[in-house]
Structures are given as C-alpha cells and as structure tokens.
C-alpha cells in the first residue's frame, strides 16, 4: 500500500521545481527466493527535483525514514547436528539474514544528478539518460550506517525501419558500510534477476549465496546480495500495431539480451563469471496502463540457477 504525490512548483523563486511525497506500507513475501522471510517496510520519503540551468540536467535530493522488519518464517532457532549455523526446521538461515531479523530503523539521504536528452518518456528513439546517484544511510536516527553509489545509462537509437528502436543500457553500483555498524544490510544490497535486470532468471536469484561454499547438505540456497554489481542490456523492438497520432500506443515485439554479475564484496569487480540471457517480449499499451511480457532464456548460469526460461510480467 503506497500513497504518492508529486507536484510541480513553478512559482518558487521562478524556478522549475517538483516536490514529491511518498507514504507507504509494504509487505513483501516474494523478496526471499527460498521463502525464508517476509520483508515489511513502513516509512515515508520527501524529495525535491529541479532543472539545473536547462531541461536536460536534473538534480534531485530526497530523505527517507523507514522501519524495516525482517520476519523470518518460524520463530524457534536451533543448531543442527552438523555444527551449522542457526536453522529453521532443516534449513540453514544465512547469518546475514539472521542478524537483521526483527525491526530496524533506517534513515537515508539520497542525491542524484541526471542528464536526459530523450525525445520521449514513453517510447524514446533518440537521446540518452545518464544518472549518477548516491544514498547515505546514517545512524542518527537509524540503526545502520552505509552508502551506495550507482551509475545508470540508457541510450536510444532509431532502427533499420520506421518505428524500430534500439535500446542500450549499462549500470554499475557499489555499496559499503562506514563507522562500526558492520556490513551493509542484506535487504539493501544489490541483486539481479527479474523483469528489470536479468530476465532469464528468477527475481533476486542472481546474487551471491552465504558461505560455506558449497553449502552443507540441507542448508539454504537463499541469496544474500552483494556490494558490487554491473549490468548491461540490449533490446530491439518493432511496432506491430501503432497509431501515427498516438505514438507508442499499440503493440510492439522485442528481442533482448541481458548480461551482468553481482560480487559479494565492495569494489570487487569480476568481468568473467557473468550470467546472461536472451529472450523475446511483447509491449502492449492499454487504457489501464502499459503491459509488458518477457520470456528470457539463460545462456550462462551458475549452480544456483538452471537453464530453463523464465516468464516475466508487469502491468503499469
């Protein structure tokens, strides 16, 4: 359940300015690949977005205060006979998850700078968007101290025939803790897999697992995320049904290729042990909003992910 309000304020100092306010209560069971925990978040965010000198350069500052609960399924912890870590039933729960069990207050200041020359927001075929963002989580107030730096770029080109679009995406990010609060909490680390990243893999499934490696028999396959990631994607889409007056409304067919990797430690890039996939998709614009269907098929996968394809779906 979320409430979002974003309003443009044109009269403040004669500048282009947008105020955003978010209030939310999220109860997410799908974030755990092995269904070990449920993530509950209650909080709010306020932000200001402003054009800096031109419409192409956009700056944003925001502040978030949220109470994040990690509710581990089952509430009785015990140690198995193999000398492993805390377990629920016969499955090991990674320490990175156990350490965050319960509720934690997190306060975050985020800053971003974007350069955006796209000729459309819904279906661009020319221009680029490059965004550098950083998040600083602090202990006053809050229980965690860490930072994240992320660079995202998207480039758009006209294809071989009218209406054809080539989209190229590149991303990378690093997270690290500071002070004496330990590691970056697993729920704010980087993961790949799902509709907006590696589409041939399950949501959040392309990420490091807890050690020991390989795990002991009966231990969990739950990913714990990583502090460094990189990702790239190429997509070529063609119109099937499209109105000349309402550009982008209709049906499009897409072919795509995704590649990326998530590393456990900060600033530890690995360009060799990557995961990648190819796939096909449909883009349908309806009165209720855009509908997106993708089917991705892994090419290179790790021991935690199989080679069977994944179906991805989203409305809105």
PDB file of N, CA, C and O in Angstrom, residues 253-292:
ATOM      1  N   UNK A 253       6.834  -5.770 -30.600  1.00  0.00           N
ATOM      2  CA  UNK A 253       7.562  -7.023 -30.396  1.00  0.00           C
ATOM      3  C   UNK A 253       9.021  -6.689 -30.136  1.00  0.00           C
ATOM      4  O   UNK A 253       9.603  -5.815 -30.793  1.00  0.00           O
ATOM      5  N   UNK A 254       9.636  -7.368 -29.162  1.00  0.00           N
ATOM      6  CA  UNK A 254      11.006  -7.047 -28.768  1.00  0.00           C
ATOM      7  C   UNK A 254      11.860  -8.298 -28.684  1.00  0.00           C
ATOM      8  O   UNK A 254      11.376  -9.377 -28.327  1.00  0.00           O
ATOM      9  N   UNK A 255      13.137  -8.144 -29.025  1.00  0.00           N
ATOM     10  CA  UNK A 255      14.166  -9.152 -28.791  1.00  0.00           C
ATOM     11  C   UNK A 255      15.225  -8.513 -27.905  1.00  0.00           C
ATOM     12  O   UNK A 255      15.561  -7.333 -28.084  1.00  0.00           O
ATOM     13  N   UNK A 256      15.761  -9.269 -26.931  1.00  0.00           N
ATOM     14  CA  UNK A 256      16.697  -8.650 -25.991  1.00  0.00           C
ATOM     15  C   UNK A 256      17.804  -9.611 -25.583  1.00  0.00           C
ATOM     16  O   UNK A 256      17.698 -10.828 -25.741  1.00  0.00           O
ATOM     17  N   UNK A 257      18.851  -8.996 -25.046  1.00  0.00           N
ATOM     18  CA  UNK A 257      19.990  -9.726 -24.480  1.00  0.00           C
ATOM     19  C   UNK A 257      20.410  -8.998 -23.212  1.00  0.00           C
ATOM     20  O   UNK A 257      20.574  -7.772 -23.204  1.00  0.00           O
ATOM     21  N   UNK A 258      20.568  -9.746 -22.098  1.00  0.00           N
ATOM     22  CA  UNK A 258      20.972  -9.179 -20.806  1.00  0.00           C
ATOM     23  C   UNK A 258      22.227  -9.886 -20.313  1.00  0.00           C
ATOM     24  O   UNK A 258      22.398 -11.099 -20.521  1.00  0.00           O
ATOM     25  N   UNK A 259      23.090  -9.143 -19.626  1.00  0.00           N
ATOM     26  CA  UNK A 259      24.310  -9.712 -19.059  1.00  0.00           C
ATOM     27  C   UNK A 259      24.653  -8.955 -17.778  1.00  0.00           C
ATOM     28  O   UNK A 259      24.388  -7.749 -17.672  1.00  0.00           O
ATOM     29  N   UNK A 260      25.201  -9.658 -16.789  1.00  0.00           N
ATOM     30  CA  UNK A 260      25.562  -8.973 -15.553  1.00  0.00           C
ATOM     31  C   UNK A 260      26.167  -9.909 -14.535  1.00  0.00           C
ATOM     32  O   UNK A 260      26.249 -11.128 -14.734  1.00  0.00           O
ATOM     33  N   UNK A 261      26.577  -9.336 -13.412  1.00  0.00           N
ATOM     34  CA  UNK A 261      27.178 -10.103 -12.329  1.00  0.00           C
ATOM     35  C   UNK A 261      27.059  -9.299 -11.042  1.00  0.00           C
ATOM     36  O   UNK A 261      27.082  -8.063 -11.063  1.00  0.00           O
ATOM     37  N   UNK A 262      26.940 -10.000  -9.928  1.00  0.00           N
ATOM     38  CA  UNK A 262      26.909  -9.399  -8.598  1.00  0.00           C
ATOM     39  C   UNK A 262      28.029 -10.017  -7.779  1.00  0.00           C
ATOM     40  O   UNK A 262      28.136 -11.238  -7.684  1.00  0.00           O
ATOM     41  N   UNK A 263      28.876  -9.161  -7.203  1.00  0.00           N
ATOM     42  CA  UNK A 263      30.000  -9.613  -6.399  1.00  0.00           C
ATOM     43  C   UNK A 263      29.724  -9.355  -4.924  1.00  0.00           C
ATOM     44  O   UNK A 263      29.085  -8.369  -4.570  1.00  0.00           O
ATOM     45  N   UNK A 264      30.242 -10.235  -4.076  1.00  0.00           N
ATOM     46  CA  UNK A 264      29.934 -10.172  -2.653  1.00  0.00           C
ATOM     47  C   UNK A 264      30.515  -8.928  -1.992  1.00  0.00           C
ATOM     48  O   UNK A 264      29.835  -8.269  -1.199  1.00  0.00           O
ATOM     49  N   UNK A 265      31.763  -8.585  -2.289  1.00  0.00           N
ATOM     50  CA  UNK A 265      32.462  -7.508  -1.581  1.00  0.00           C
ATOM     51  C   UNK A 265      32.427  -6.193  -2.353  1.00  0.00           C
ATOM     52  O   UNK A 265      32.175  -6.162  -3.560  1.00  0.00           O
ATOM     53  N   UNK A 266      32.702  -5.110  -1.642  1.00  0.00           N
ATOM     54  CA  UNK A 266      32.708  -3.777  -2.239  1.00  0.00           C
ATOM     55  C   UNK A 266      33.908  -3.600  -3.164  1.00  0.00           C
ATOM     56  O   UNK A 266      35.008  -4.089  -2.874  1.00  0.00           O
ATOM     57  N   UNK A 267      33.680  -2.938  -4.296  1.00  0.00           N
ATOM     58  CA  UNK A 267      34.732  -2.607  -5.272  1.00  0.00           C
ATOM     59  C   UNK A 267      35.482  -3.844  -5.751  1.00  0.00           C
ATOM     60  O   UNK A 267      36.686  -3.789  -6.010  1.00  0.00           O
ATOM     61  N   UNK A 268      34.816  -4.967  -5.877  1.00  0.00           N
ATOM     62  CA  UNK A 268      35.460  -6.217  -6.294  1.00  0.00           C
ATOM     63  C   UNK A 268      34.848  -6.679  -7.615  1.00  0.00           C
ATOM     64  O   UNK A 268      34.104  -7.655  -7.666  1.00  0.00           O
ATOM     65  N   UNK A 269      35.151  -5.981  -8.693  1.00  0.00           N
ATOM     66  CA  UNK A 269      34.553  -6.285  -9.986  1.00  0.00           C
ATOM     67  C   UNK A 269      35.102  -7.593 -10.559  1.00  0.00           C
ATOM     68  O   UNK A 269      36.301  -7.851 -10.519  1.00  0.00           O
ATOM     69  N   UNK A 270      34.196  -8.392 -11.076  1.00  0.00           N
ATOM     70  CA  UNK A 270      34.533  -9.645 -11.740  1.00  0.00           C
ATOM     71  C   UNK A 270      33.820  -9.642 -13.092  1.00  0.00           C
ATOM     72  O   UNK A 270      32.596  -9.671 -13.152  1.00  0.00           O
ATOM     73  N   UNK A 271      34.597  -9.598 -14.166  1.00  0.00           N
ATOM     74  CA  UNK A 271      34.020  -9.498 -15.502  1.00  0.00           C
ATOM     75  C   UNK A 271      33.951 -10.848 -16.203  1.00  0.00           C
ATOM     76  O   UNK A 271      33.500 -10.921 -17.345  1.00  0.00           O
ATOM     77  N   UNK A 272      34.382 -11.909 -15.532  1.00  0.00           N
ATOM     78  CA  UNK A 272      34.473 -13.210 -16.189  1.00  0.00           C
ATOM     79  C   UNK A 272      33.298 -14.127 -15.835  1.00  0.00           C
ATOM     80  O   UNK A 272      32.691 -14.725 -16.727  1.00  0.00           O
ATOM     81  N   UNK A 273      32.979 -14.269 -14.577  1.00  0.00           N
ATOM     82  CA  UNK A 273      31.919 -15.199 -14.168  1.00  0.00           C
ATOM     83  C   UNK A 273      30.552 -14.523 -14.256  1.00  0.00           C
ATOM     84  O   UNK A 273      29.856 -14.347 -13.268  1.00  0.00           O
ATOM     85  N   UNK A 274      30.196 -14.132 -15.469  1.00  0.00           N
ATOM     86  CA  UNK A 274      28.950 -13.409 -15.662  1.00  0.00           C
ATOM     87  C   UNK A 274      27.792 -14.371 -15.926  1.00  0.00           C
ATOM     88  O   UNK A 274      27.972 -15.544 -16.248  1.00  0.00           O
ATOM     89  N   UNK A 275      26.579 -13.848 -15.772  1.00  0.00           N
ATOM     90  CA  UNK A 275      25.357 -14.529 -16.160  1.00  0.00           C
ATOM     91  C   UNK A 275      24.738 -13.749 -17.308  1.00  0.00           C
ATOM     92  O   UNK A 275      24.793 -12.513 -17.327  1.00  0.00           O
ATOM     93  N   UNK A 276      24.145 -14.451 -18.264  1.00  0.00           N
ATOM     94  CA  UNK A 276      23.491 -13.745 -19.360  1.00  0.00           C
ATOM     95  C   UNK A 276      22.320 -14.548 -19.891  1.00  0.00           C
ATOM     96  O   UNK A 276      22.144 -15.726 -19.575  1.00  0.00           O
ATOM     97  N   UNK A 277      21.488 -13.870 -20.673  1.00  0.00           N
ATOM     98  CA  UNK A 277      20.303 -14.497 -21.245  1.00  0.00           C
ATOM     99  C   UNK A 277      19.883 -13.746 -22.497  1.00  0.00           C
ATOM    100  O   UNK A 277      20.298 -12.610 -22.734  1.00  0.00           O
ATOM    101  N   UNK A 278      19.078 -14.390 -23.307  1.00  0.00           N
ATOM    102  CA  UNK A 278      18.420 -13.747 -24.430  1.00  0.00           C
ATOM    103  C   UNK A 278      16.927 -14.004 -24.293  1.00  0.00           C
ATOM    104  O   UNK A 278      16.498 -14.832 -23.491  1.00  0.00           O
ATOM    105  N   UNK A 279      16.127 -13.295 -25.064  1.00  0.00           N
ATOM    106  CA  UNK A 279      14.699 -13.523 -24.934  1.00  0.00           C
ATOM    107  C   UNK A 279      13.857 -12.712 -25.895  1.00  0.00           C
ATOM    108  O   UNK A 279      14.370 -11.909 -26.693  1.00  0.00           O
ATOM    109  N   UNK A 280      12.553 -12.926 -25.791  1.00  0.00           N
ATOM    110  CA  UNK A 280      11.554 -12.261 -26.620  1.00  0.00           C
ATOM    111  C   UNK A 280      10.514 -11.617 -25.714  1.00  0.00           C
ATOM    112  O   UNK A 280      10.265 -12.093 -24.601  1.00  0.00           O
ATOM    113  N   UNK A 281       9.882 -10.548 -26.215  1.00  0.00           N
ATOM    114  CA  UNK A 281       8.897  -9.869 -25.386  1.00  0.00           C
ATOM    115  C   UNK A 281       7.842  -9.148 -26.195  1.00  0.00           C
ATOM    116  O   UNK A 281       7.994  -8.913 -27.397  1.00  0.00           O
ATOM    117  N   UNK A 282       6.753  -8.799 -25.522  1.00  0.00           N
ATOM    118  CA  UNK A 282       5.672  -8.007 -26.087  1.00  0.00           C
ATOM    119  C   UNK A 282       5.451  -6.778 -25.217  1.00  0.00           C
ATOM    120  O   UNK A 282       5.510  -6.858 -23.988  1.00  0.00           O
ATOM    121  N   UNK A 283       5.171  -5.631 -25.863  1.00  0.00           N
ATOM    122  CA  UNK A 283       4.862  -4.381 -25.168  1.00  0.00           C
ATOM    123  C   UNK A 283       3.486  -3.920 -25.630  1.00  0.00           C
ATOM    124  O   UNK A 283       3.290  -3.600 -26.806  1.00  0.00           O
ATOM    125  N   UNK A 284       2.527  -3.911 -24.730  1.00  0.00           N
ATOM    126  CA  UNK A 284       1.147  -3.584 -25.078  1.00  0.00           C
ATOM    127  C   UNK A 284       0.678  -2.408 -24.237  1.00  0.00           C
ATOM    128  O   UNK A 284       0.735  -2.448 -23.003  1.00  0.00           O
ATOM    129  N   UNK A 285       0.240  -1.330 -24.898  1.00  0.00           N
ATOM    130  CA  UNK A 285      -0.313  -0.175 -24.204  1.00  0.00           C
ATOM    131  C   UNK A 285      -1.831  -0.256 -24.193  1.00  0.00           C
ATOM    132  O   UNK A 285      -2.466  -0.366 -25.250  1.00  0.00           O
ATOM    133  N   UNK A 286      -2.397  -0.213 -22.995  1.00  0.00           N
ATOM    134  CA  UNK A 286      -3.843  -0.331 -22.807  1.00  0.00           C
ATOM    135  C   UNK A 286      -4.351   0.875 -22.021  1.00  0.00           C
ATOM    136  O   UNK A 286      -3.565   1.619 -21.418  1.00  0.00           O
ATOM    137  N   UNK A 287      -5.660   1.094 -21.988  1.00  0.00           N
ATOM    138  CA  UNK A 287      -6.204   2.197 -21.177  1.00  0.00           C
ATOM    139  C   UNK A 287      -5.841   2.080 -19.699  1.00  0.00           C
ATOM    140  O   UNK A 287      -5.740   3.093 -18.998  1.00  0.00           O
ATOM    141  N   UNK A 288      -5.654   0.850 -19.201  1.00  0.00           N
ATOM    142  CA  UNK A 288      -5.290   0.687 -17.790  1.00  0.00           C
ATOM    143  C   UNK A 288      -3.802   0.903 -17.550  1.00  0.00           C
ATOM    144  O   UNK A 288      -3.351   0.915 -16.410  1.00  0.00           O
ATOM    145  N   UNK A 289      -3.039   1.077 -18.628  1.00  0.00           N
ATOM    146  CA  UNK A 289      -1.607   1.268 -18.496  1.00  0.00           C
ATOM    147  C   UNK A 289      -0.846   0.291 -19.364  1.00  0.00           C
ATOM    148  O   UNK A 289      -1.423  -0.617 -19.971  1.00  0.00           O
ATOM    149  N   UNK A 290       0.483   0.440 -19.429  1.00  0.00           N
ATOM    150  CA  UNK A 290       1.285  -0.453 -20.256  1.00  0.00           C
ATOM    151  C   UNK A 290       1.384  -1.847 -19.650  1.00  0.00           C
ATOM    152  O   UNK A 290       1.463  -2.012 -18.435  1.00  0.00           O
ATOM    153  N   UNK A 291       1.372  -2.843 -20.505  1.00  0.00           N
ATOM    154  CA  UNK A 291       1.519  -4.236 -20.109  1.00  0.00           C
ATOM    155  C   UNK A 291       2.778  -4.777 -20.780  1.00  0.00           C
ATOM    156  O   UNK A 291       2.969  -4.597 -21.984  1.00  0.00           O
ATOM    157  N   UNK A 292       3.614  -5.438 -19.997  1.00  0.00           N
ATOM    158  CA  UNK A 292       4.893  -5.912 -20.509  1.00  0.00           C
ATOM    159  C   UNK A 292       5.048  -7.405 -20.237  1.00  0.00           C
ATOM    160  O   UNK A 292       4.863  -7.862 -19.107  1.00  0.00           O
TER     161      UNK A 292
END
